[in-house]
Short mmCIF file of C-alpha atoms in Angstrom, two decimals:
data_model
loop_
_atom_site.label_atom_id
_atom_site.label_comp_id
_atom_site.label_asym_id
_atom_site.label_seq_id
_atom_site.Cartn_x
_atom_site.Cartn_y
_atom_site.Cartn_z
CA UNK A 6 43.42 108.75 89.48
CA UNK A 7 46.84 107.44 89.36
CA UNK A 8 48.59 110.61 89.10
CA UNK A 9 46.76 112.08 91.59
CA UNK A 10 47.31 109.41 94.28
CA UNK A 11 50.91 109.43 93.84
CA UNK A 12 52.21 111.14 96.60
CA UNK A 13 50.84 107.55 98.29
CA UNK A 14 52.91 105.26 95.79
CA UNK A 15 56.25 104.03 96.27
CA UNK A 16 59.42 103.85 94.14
CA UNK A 17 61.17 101.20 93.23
CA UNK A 18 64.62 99.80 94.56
CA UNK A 19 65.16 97.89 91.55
CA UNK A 20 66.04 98.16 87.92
CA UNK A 21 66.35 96.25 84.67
CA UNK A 22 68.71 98.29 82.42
CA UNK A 23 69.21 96.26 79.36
CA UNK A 24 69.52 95.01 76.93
CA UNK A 25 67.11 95.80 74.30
CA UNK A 26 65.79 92.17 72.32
CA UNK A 27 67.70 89.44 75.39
CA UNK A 28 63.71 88.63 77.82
CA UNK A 29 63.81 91.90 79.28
CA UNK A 30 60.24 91.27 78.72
CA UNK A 31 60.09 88.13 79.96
CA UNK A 32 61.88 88.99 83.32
CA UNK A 33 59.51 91.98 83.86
CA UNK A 34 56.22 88.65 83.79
CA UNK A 35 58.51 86.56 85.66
CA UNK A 36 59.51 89.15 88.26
CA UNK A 37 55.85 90.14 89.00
CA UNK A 38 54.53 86.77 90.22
CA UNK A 39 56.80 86.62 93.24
CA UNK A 40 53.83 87.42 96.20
CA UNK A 41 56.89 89.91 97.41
CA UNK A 42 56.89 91.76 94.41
CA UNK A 43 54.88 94.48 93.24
CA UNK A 44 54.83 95.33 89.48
CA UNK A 45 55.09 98.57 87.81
CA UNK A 46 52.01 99.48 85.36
CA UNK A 47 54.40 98.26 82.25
CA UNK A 48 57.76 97.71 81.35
CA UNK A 49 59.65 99.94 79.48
CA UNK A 50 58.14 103.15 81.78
CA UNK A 51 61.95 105.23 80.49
CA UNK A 52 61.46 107.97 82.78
CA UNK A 53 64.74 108.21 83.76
CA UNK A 54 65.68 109.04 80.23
CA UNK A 55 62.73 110.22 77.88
CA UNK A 56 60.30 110.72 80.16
CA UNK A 57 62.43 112.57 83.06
CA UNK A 58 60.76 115.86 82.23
CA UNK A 59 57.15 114.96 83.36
CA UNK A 60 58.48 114.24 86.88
CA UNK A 61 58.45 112.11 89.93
CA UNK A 62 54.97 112.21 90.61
CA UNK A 63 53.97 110.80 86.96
CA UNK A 64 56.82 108.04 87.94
CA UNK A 65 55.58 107.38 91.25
CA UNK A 66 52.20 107.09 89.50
CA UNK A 67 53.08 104.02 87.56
CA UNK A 68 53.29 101.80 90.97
CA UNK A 69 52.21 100.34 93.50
CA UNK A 70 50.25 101.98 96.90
CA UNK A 71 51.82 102.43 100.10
CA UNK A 72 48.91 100.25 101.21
CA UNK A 73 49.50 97.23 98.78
CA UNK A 74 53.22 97.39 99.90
CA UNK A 75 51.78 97.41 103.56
CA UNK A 76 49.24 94.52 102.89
CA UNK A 77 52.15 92.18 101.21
CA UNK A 78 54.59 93.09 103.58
CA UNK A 79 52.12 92.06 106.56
CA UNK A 80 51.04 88.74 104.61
CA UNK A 81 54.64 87.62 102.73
CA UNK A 82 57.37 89.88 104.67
CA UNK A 83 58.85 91.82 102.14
CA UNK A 84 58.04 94.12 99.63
CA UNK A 85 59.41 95.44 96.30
CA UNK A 86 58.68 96.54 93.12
CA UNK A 87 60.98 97.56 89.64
CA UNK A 88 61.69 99.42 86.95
CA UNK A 89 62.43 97.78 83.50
CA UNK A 90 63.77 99.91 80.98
CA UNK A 91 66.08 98.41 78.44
CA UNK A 92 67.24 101.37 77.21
CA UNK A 93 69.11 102.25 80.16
CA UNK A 94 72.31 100.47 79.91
CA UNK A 95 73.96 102.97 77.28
CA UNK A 96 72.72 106.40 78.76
CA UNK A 97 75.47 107.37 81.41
CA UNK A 98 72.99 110.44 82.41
CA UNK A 99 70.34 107.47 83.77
CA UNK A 100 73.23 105.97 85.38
CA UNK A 101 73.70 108.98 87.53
CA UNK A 102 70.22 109.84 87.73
CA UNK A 103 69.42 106.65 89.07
CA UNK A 104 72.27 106.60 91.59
CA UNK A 105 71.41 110.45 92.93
CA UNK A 106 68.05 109.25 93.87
CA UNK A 107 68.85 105.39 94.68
CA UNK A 108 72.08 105.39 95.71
CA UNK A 109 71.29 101.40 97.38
CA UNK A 110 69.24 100.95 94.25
CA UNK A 111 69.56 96.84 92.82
CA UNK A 112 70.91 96.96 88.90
CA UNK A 113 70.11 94.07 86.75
CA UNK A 114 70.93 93.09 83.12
CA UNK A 115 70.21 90.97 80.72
CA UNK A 116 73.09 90.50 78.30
CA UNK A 117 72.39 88.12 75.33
CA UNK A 118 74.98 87.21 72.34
CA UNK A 119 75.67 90.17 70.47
CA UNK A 120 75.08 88.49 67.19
CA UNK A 121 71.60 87.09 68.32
CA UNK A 122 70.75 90.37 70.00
CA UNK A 123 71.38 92.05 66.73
CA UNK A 124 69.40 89.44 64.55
CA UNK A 125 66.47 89.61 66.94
CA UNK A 126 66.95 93.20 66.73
CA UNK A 127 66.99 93.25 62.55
CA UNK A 128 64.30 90.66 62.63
CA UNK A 129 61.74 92.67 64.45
CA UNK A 130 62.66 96.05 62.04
CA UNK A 131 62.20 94.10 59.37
CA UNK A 132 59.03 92.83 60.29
CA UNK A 133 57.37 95.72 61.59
CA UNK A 134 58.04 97.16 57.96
CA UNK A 135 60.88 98.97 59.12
CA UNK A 136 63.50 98.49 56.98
CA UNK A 137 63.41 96.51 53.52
CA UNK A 138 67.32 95.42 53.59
CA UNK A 139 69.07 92.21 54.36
CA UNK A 140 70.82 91.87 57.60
CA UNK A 141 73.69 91.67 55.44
CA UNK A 142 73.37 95.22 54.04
CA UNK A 143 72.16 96.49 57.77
CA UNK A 144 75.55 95.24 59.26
CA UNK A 145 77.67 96.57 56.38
CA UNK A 146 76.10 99.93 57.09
CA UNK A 147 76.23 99.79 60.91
CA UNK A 148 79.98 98.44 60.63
CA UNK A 149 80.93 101.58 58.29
CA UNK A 150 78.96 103.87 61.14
CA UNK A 151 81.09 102.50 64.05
CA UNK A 152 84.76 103.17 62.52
CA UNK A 153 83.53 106.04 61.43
CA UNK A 154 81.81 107.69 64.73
CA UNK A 155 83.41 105.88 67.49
CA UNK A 156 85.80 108.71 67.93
CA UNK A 157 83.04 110.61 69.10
CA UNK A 158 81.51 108.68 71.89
CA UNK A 159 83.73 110.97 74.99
CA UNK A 160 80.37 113.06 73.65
CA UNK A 161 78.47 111.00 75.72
CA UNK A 162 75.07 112.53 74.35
CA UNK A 163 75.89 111.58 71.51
CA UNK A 164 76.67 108.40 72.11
CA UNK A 165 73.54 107.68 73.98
CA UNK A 166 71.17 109.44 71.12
CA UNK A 167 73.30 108.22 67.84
CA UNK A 168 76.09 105.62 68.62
CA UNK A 169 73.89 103.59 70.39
CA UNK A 170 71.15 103.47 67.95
CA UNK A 171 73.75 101.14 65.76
CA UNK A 172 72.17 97.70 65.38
CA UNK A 173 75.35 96.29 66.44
CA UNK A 174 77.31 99.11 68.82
CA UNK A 175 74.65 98.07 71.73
CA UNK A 176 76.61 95.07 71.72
CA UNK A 177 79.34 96.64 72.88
CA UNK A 178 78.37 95.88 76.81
CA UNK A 179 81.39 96.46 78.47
CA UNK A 180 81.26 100.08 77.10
CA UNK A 181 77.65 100.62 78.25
CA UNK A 182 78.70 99.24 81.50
CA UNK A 183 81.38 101.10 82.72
CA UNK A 184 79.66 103.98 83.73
CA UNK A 185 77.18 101.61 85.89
CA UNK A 186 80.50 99.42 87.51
CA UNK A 187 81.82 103.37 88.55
CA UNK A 188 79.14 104.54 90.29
CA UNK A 189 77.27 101.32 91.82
CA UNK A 190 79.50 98.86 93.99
CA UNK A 191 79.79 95.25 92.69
CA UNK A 192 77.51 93.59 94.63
CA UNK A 193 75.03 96.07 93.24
CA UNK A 194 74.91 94.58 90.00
CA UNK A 195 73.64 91.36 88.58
CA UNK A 196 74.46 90.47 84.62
CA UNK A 197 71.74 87.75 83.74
CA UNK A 198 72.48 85.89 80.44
CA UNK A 199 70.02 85.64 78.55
CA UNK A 200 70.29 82.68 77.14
CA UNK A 201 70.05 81.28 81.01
CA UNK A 202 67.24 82.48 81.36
CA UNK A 203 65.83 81.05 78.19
CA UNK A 204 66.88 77.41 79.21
CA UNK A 205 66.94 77.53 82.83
CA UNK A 206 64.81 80.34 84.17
CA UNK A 207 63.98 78.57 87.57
CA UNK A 208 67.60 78.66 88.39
CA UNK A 209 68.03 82.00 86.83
CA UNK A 210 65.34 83.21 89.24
CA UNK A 211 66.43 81.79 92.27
CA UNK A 212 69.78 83.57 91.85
CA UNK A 213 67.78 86.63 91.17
CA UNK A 214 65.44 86.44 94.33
CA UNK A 215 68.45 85.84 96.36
CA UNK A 216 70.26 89.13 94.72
CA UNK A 217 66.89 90.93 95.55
CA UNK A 218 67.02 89.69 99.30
CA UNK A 219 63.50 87.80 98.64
CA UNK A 220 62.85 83.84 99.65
CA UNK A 221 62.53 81.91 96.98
CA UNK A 222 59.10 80.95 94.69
CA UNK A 223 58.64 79.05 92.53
CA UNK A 224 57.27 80.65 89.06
CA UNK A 225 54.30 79.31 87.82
CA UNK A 226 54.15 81.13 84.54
CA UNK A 227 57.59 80.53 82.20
CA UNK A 228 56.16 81.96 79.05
CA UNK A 229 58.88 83.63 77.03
CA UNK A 230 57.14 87.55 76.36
CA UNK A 231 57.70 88.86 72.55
CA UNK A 232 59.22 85.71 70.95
CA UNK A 233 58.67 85.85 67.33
CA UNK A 234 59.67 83.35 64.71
CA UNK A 235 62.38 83.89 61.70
CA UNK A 236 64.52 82.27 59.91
CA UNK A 237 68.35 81.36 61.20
CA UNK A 238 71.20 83.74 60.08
CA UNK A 239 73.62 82.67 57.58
CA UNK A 240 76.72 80.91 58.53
CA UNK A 241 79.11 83.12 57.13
CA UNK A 242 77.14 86.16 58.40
CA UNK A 243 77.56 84.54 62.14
CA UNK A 244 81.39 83.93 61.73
CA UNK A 245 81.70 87.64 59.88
CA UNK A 246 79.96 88.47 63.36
CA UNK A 247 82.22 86.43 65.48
CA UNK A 248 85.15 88.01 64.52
CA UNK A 249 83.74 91.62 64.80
CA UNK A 250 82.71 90.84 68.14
CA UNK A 251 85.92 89.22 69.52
CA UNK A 252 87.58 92.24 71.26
CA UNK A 253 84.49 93.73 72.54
CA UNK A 254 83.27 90.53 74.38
CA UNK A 255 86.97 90.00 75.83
CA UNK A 256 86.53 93.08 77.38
CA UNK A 257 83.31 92.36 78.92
CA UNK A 258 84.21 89.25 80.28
CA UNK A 259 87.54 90.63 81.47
CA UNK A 260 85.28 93.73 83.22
CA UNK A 261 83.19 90.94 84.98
CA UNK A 262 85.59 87.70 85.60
CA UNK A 263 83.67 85.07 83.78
CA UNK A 264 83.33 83.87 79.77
CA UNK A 265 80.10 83.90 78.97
#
């Protein structure tokens, strides 16, 4: 039914892009009780990467009718729905997809600490039975993958398909961004961090709403989506990661103007 009404669905004009394990999740719940806002079917819908091939109509399938938009734009006077698809960030082919067919399209991300992102990350692998080493052993490994590989990444499939895949390389966000500061304009582009919206998502939202050219609302909802519960990292695993992450997170903050 869905796929066959799709030629009377609409696309969205907005899109979460990262990053994997920092309330992507989260945003995606909180985003879809503004009355403005239609939601997509699920988050993580990656059409624009693994899923291109089944084509627009399966993607136009996964949202909202032309008469819901109608109905909310007559009762609430706007309308929108969104994409979210973590994944995004670090594929410069979605970046261009994304801008061929939305070239006014709204960019969001979610950037969390790179050492927190990568715990959460190695927490829910080793969890989900994954992998049996320490996070110790996993960031020894992924450390002796980056010097070795990163001379590869002007291949930029492989970077997306292999570099990428490195527990701590998609913490390199000023990297992954580049491609998305190049081809959108500035005030196309909202970086979220995370940990705002962990502590103070009502005033993470507002700035988001206002980005989105919505009115306000307040959320009624604020529970945090895929939380899980582990133990804290070591000390001197967190100032091993401090160091590693120095020059990467200068650049980001250089690329955007503020010190996160």
């Amino acid at each position: 039914y869905y796929y066959l009404s799709s030629p009377f669905r609409v696309l969205p004009e907005c899109f979460v892009i990262g990053v994997v394990r920092s309330g992507t999740t989260s945003l995606y719940h909180y985003l879809g009780q503004h009355p403005c806002i239609g939601s997509s079917a699920y988050d993580e819908i990656g059409y624009f990467d693994d899923n291109y091939h089944l084509g627009v109509n399966w993607y136009k399938s996964l949202f909202p009718t032309k008469f819901t938009k109608n109905k909310i734009i007559k009762k609430h006077g706007s309308f929108l729905t969104y994409d979210v698809t973590p994944f995004y960030i670090y594929n410069p082919l979605v970046a261009r997809r994304i801008s061929a067919s939305f070239p006014r399209a709204k960019i969001i991300s979610n950037l969390r600490n790179p050492i927190d992102r990568a715990y959460s990350n190695y927490i829910l692998m080793y969890q989900e039975g994954d992998t049996t080493k320490t996070f110790e052993e996993i960031i020894q490994i992924a450390m002796d993958e980056i010097e070795k590989n990163k001379s590869k990444l002007n291949d930029e499939a492989y970077a997306a398909d292999t570099f990428y895949q490195n527990i701590l390389a998609r913490g390199f966000y000023a990297d992954q961004l580049e491609i998305w500061f190049e081809i959108f304009q500035k005030k196309q582009i909202l970086i979220i961090p995370s940990e705002d919206l962990d502590l103070k998502p009502d005033q993470v939202l507002t700035k988001v709403f206002e980005f989105l050219d919505l009115p306000y609302f307040k959320i009624k909802d604020f529970t945090r989506q895929n939380k899980r519960e582990y133990h804290p990292m070591k000390d001197e695993t967190r100032k091993l990661l401090v160091e590693f992450y120095k020059p990467y997170n200068k650049k980001l903050f250089d690329m955007l103007g503020s010190k996160f």
